[in-house]
Tab-separated table of C-alpha atoms in Angstrom:
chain	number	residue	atom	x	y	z
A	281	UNK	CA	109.985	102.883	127.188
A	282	UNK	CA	107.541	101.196	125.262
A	283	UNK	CA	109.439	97.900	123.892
A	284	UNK	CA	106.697	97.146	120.980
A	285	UNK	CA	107.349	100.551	119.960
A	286	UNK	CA	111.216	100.151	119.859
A	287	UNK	CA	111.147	97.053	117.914
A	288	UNK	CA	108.437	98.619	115.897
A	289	UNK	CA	110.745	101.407	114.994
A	290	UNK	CA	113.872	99.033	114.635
A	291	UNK	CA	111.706	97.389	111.825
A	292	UNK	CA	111.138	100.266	110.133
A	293	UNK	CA	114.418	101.678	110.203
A	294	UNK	CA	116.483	98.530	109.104
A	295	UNK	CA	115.315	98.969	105.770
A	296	UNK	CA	116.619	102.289	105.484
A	297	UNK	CA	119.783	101.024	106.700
A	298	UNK	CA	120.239	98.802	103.951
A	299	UNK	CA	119.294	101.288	101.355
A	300	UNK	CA	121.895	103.758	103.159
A	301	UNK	CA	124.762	101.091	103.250
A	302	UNK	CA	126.137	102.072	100.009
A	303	UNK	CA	126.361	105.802	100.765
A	304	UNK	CA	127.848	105.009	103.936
A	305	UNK	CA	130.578	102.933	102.606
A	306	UNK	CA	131.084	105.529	99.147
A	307	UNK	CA	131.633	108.663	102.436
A	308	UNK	CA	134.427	106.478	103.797
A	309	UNK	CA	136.160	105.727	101.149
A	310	UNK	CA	136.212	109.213	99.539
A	311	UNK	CA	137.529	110.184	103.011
A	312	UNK	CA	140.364	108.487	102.973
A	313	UNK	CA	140.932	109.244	99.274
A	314	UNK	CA	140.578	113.083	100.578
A	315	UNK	CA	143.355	112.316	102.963
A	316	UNK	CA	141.397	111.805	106.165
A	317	UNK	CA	142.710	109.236	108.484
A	318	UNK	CA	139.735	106.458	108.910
A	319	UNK	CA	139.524	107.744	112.712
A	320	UNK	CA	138.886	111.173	111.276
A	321	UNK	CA	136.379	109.551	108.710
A	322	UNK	CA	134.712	108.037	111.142
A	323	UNK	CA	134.697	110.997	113.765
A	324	UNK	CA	132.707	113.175	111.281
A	325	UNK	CA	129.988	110.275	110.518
A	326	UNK	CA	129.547	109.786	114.291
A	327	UNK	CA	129.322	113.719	114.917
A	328	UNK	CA	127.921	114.940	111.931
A	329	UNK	CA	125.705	112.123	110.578
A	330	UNK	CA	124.413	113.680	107.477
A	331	UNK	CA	125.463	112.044	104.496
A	332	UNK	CA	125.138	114.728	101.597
A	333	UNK	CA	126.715	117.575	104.042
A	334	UNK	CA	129.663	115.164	104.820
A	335	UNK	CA	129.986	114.362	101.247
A	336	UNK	CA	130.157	118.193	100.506
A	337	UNK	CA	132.834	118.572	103.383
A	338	UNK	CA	135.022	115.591	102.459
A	339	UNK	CA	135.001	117.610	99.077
A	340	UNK	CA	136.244	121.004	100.036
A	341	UNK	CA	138.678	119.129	102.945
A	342	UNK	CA	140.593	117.582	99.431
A	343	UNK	CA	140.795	120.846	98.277
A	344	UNK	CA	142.158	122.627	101.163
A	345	UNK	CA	139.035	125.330	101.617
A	346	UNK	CA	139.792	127.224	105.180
A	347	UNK	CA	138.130	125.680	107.931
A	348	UNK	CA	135.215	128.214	107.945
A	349	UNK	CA	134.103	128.050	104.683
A	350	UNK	CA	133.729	124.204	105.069
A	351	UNK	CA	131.107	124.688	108.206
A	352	UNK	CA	129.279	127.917	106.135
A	353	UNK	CA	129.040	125.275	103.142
A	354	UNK	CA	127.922	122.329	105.463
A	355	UNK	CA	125.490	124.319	107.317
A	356	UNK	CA	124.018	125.585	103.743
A	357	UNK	CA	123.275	122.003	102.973
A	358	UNK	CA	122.156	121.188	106.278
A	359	UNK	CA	119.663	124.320	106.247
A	360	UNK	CA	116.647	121.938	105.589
A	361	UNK	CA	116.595	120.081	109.121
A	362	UNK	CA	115.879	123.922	110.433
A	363	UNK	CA	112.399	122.924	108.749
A	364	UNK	CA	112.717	119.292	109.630
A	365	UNK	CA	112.455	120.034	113.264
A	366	UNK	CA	109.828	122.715	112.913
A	367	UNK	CA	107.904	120.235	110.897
A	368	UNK	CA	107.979	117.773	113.593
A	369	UNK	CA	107.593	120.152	116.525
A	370	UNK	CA	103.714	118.969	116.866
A	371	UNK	CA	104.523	115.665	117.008
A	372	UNK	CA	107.024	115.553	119.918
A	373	UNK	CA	105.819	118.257	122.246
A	374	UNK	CA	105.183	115.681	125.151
A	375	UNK	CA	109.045	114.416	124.680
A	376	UNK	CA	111.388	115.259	127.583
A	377	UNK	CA	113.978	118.219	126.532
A	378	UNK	CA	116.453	114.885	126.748
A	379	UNK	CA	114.668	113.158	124.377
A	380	UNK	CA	114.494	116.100	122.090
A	381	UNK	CA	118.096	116.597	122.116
A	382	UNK	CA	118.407	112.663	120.420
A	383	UNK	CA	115.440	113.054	118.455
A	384	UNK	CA	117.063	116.211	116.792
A	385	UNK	CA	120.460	114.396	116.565
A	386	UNK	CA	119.261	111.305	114.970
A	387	UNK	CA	117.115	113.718	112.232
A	388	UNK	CA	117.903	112.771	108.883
A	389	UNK	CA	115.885	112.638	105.777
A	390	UNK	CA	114.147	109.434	105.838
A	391	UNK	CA	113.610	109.463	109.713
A	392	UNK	CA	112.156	112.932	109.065
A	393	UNK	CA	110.075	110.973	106.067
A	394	UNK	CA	108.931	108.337	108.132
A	395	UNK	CA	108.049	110.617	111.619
A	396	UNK	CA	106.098	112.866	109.681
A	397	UNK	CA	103.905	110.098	107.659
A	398	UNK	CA	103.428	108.294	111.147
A	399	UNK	CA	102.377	111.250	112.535
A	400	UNK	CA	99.660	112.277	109.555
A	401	UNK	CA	98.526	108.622	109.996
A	402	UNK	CA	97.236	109.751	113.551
A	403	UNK	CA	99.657	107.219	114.877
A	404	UNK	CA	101.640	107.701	118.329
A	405	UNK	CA	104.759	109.495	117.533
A	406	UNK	CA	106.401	107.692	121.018
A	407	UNK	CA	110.060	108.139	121.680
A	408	UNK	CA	110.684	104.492	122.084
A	409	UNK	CA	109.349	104.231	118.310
A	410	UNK	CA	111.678	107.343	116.948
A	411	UNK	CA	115.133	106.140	118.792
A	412	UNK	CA	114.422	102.074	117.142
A	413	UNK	CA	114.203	103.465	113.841
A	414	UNK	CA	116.697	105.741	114.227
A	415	UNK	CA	119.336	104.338	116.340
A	416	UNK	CA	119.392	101.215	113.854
A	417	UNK	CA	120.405	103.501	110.787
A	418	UNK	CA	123.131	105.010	113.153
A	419	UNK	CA	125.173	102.401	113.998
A	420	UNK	CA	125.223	100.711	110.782
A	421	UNK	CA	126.078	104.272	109.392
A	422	UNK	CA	129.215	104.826	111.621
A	423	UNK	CA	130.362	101.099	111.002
A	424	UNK	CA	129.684	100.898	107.341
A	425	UNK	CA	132.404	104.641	107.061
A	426	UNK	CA	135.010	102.990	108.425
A	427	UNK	CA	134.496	99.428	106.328
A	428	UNK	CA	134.692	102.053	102.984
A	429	UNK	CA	137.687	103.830	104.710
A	430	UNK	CA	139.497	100.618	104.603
A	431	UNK	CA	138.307	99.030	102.023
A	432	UNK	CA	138.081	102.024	99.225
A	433	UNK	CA	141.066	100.938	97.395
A	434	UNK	CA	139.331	98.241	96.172
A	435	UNK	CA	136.040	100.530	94.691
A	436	UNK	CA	138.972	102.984	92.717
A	437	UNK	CA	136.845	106.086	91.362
A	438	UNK	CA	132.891	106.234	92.308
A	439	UNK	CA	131.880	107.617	89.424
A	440	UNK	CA	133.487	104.985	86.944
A	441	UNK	CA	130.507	102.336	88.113
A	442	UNK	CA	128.074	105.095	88.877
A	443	UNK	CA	127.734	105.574	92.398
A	444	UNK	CA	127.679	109.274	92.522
A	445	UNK	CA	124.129	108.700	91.227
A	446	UNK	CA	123.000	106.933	94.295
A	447	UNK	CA	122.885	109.812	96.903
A	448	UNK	CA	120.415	112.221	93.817
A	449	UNK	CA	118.198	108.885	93.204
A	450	UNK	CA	118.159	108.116	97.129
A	451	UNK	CA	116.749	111.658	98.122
A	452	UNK	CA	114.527	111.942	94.756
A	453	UNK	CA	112.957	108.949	96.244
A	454	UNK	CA	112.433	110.486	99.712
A	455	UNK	CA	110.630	113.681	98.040
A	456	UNK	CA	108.046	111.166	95.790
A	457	UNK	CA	106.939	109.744	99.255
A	458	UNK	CA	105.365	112.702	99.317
A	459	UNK	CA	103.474	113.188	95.835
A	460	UNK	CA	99.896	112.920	97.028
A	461	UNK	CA	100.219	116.126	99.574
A	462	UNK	CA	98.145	119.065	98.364
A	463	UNK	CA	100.108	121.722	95.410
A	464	UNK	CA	102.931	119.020	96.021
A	465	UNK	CA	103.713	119.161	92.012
A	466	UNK	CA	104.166	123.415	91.723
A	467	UNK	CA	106.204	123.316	95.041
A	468	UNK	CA	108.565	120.574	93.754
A	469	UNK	CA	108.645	122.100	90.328
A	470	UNK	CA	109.414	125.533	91.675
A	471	UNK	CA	112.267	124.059	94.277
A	472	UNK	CA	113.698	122.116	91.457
A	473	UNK	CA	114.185	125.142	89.078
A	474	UNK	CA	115.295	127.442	91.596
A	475	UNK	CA	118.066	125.159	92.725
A	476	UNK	CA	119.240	124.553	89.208
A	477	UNK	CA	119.398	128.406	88.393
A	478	UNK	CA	120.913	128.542	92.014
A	479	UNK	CA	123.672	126.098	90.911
A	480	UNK	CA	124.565	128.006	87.757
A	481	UNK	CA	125.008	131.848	88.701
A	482	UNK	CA	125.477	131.100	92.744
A	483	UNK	CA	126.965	127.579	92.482
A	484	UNK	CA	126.968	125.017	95.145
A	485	UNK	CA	126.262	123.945	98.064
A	486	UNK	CA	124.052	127.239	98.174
A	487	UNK	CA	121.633	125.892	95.520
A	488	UNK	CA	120.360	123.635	98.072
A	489	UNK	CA	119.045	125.957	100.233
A	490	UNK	CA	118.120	128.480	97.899
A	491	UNK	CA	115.770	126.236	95.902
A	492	UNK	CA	114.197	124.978	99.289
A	493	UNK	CA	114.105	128.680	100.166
A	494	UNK	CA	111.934	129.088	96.871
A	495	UNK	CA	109.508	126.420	97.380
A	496	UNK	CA	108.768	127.216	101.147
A	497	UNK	CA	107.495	130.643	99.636
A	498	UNK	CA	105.272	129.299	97.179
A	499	UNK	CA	103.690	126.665	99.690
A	500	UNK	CA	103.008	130.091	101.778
A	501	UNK	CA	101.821	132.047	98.866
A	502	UNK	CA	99.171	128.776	97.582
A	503	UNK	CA	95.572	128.635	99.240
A	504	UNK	CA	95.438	125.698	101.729
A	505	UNK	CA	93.272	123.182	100.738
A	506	UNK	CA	89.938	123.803	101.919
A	507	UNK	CA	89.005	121.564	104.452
A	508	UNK	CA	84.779	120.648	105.875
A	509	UNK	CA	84.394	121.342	109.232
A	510	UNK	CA	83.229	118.591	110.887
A	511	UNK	CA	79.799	119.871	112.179
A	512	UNK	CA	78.791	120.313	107.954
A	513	UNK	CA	80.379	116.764	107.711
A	514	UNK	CA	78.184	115.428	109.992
A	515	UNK	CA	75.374	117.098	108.547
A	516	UNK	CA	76.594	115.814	104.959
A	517	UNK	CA	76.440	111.998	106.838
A	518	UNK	CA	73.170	112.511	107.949
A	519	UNK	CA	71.226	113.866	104.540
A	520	UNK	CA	73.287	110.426	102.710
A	521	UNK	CA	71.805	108.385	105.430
A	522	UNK	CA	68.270	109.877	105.198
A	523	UNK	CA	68.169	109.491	101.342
């Protein structure tokens, strides 16, 4: 393992710690207001690591939803790492089928964000890089549950000092990383309208997927961008470089 590349990714990934803190400490104490014990509470961060899923179980655990419809509901929301790890599949063919099995565990939004931007840069996607960045939003994920388990009493309700706004702004910012990809606006637009109509006749979590569903098949209906092959780019060089 490549310890530049670990400490590298640690770098990287501390900042998205921080930035995740507060969710991480809202999930725990919302679990225990649910009525989960804080072992419990911190049993489903260290299993299921996804904060908006667990948020959306936590929810339907208070209301007493049978067990199944909790994990259809989860899985709905969680739909979108399906194309996360498709996404990355070029990136990580030369990883061992180990080393896929963390990379896919440890695949959340802005690892996902961060992989695929390193990747476009034409940078080594190593393994040593990917486990640093994610393996320091992990722990602090887990540990930061169980501080808002214990210490939730003291926040009282979430949405009194606003922090049910944190997780829409956090993941609003994640999709703005990337504005400057080709038909980026229409495929956004169309995801975002989809979802809302999904929220009001389906309801949720379904709008999630449905309004990713919706702007997949756009981005396959647009023309890709039209790209020069590099022989007529070289030929383009040459004819500046003569005149």
């Amino acid at each position: 393992m490549n310890r530049a590349d670990f400490v590298e990714g640690l770098r990287g990934g501390s900042a998205v710690a921080l930035a995740s803190a507060p969710f991480g400490a809202l999930f725990g104490a919302l679990a225990v207001e649910n009525g989960m014990s804080l072992s419990e509470a911190a049993f489903m961060s260290a299993t299921v690591y996804a904060g908006a899923s667990q948020m959306v179980g936590i929810e339907l655990f208070g209301h007493k939803v049978h067990a199944w419809l909790i994990v259809l509901s989860i899985l709905a929301v969680n739909f979108r790492h399906v194309l996360y790890s498709a996404a990355l599949a070029r990136y990580i063919g030369h990883f061992t089928s180990a080393q896929k099995f963390f990379t896919f565990f440890l695949l959340v939004d802005p690892q996902f964000a961060a992989a695929v931007k390193r990747g476009e840069a034409g940078k080594p996607l190593t393994f040593a890089w990917y486990l640093g960045f994610g393996i320091v939003i992990y722990i602090p994920w887990v540990l930061i549950s169980i501080a808002g388990g214990m210490l939730g009493g003291f926040i009282g309700d979430p949405k009194a000092i606003g922090l049910d706004i944190l997780l829409p702004a956090y993941f609003l910012g994640i999709v703005l990383g990337f504005r400057k990809r080709d038909n980026f606006l229409p495929v956004a637009l169309v995801s975002a309208v989809a979802s809302v109509l999904a929220y009001r006749y389906v309801g949720s979590p379904w709008h999630v997927s449905l309004g990713a569903a919706a702007g997949i098949v756009l981005a396959a209906l647009l023309p890709l961008p039209r790209e020069v092959p590099d022989l007529e780019a070289d030929a383009l060089q040459s004819e500046v470089h003569e005149v």
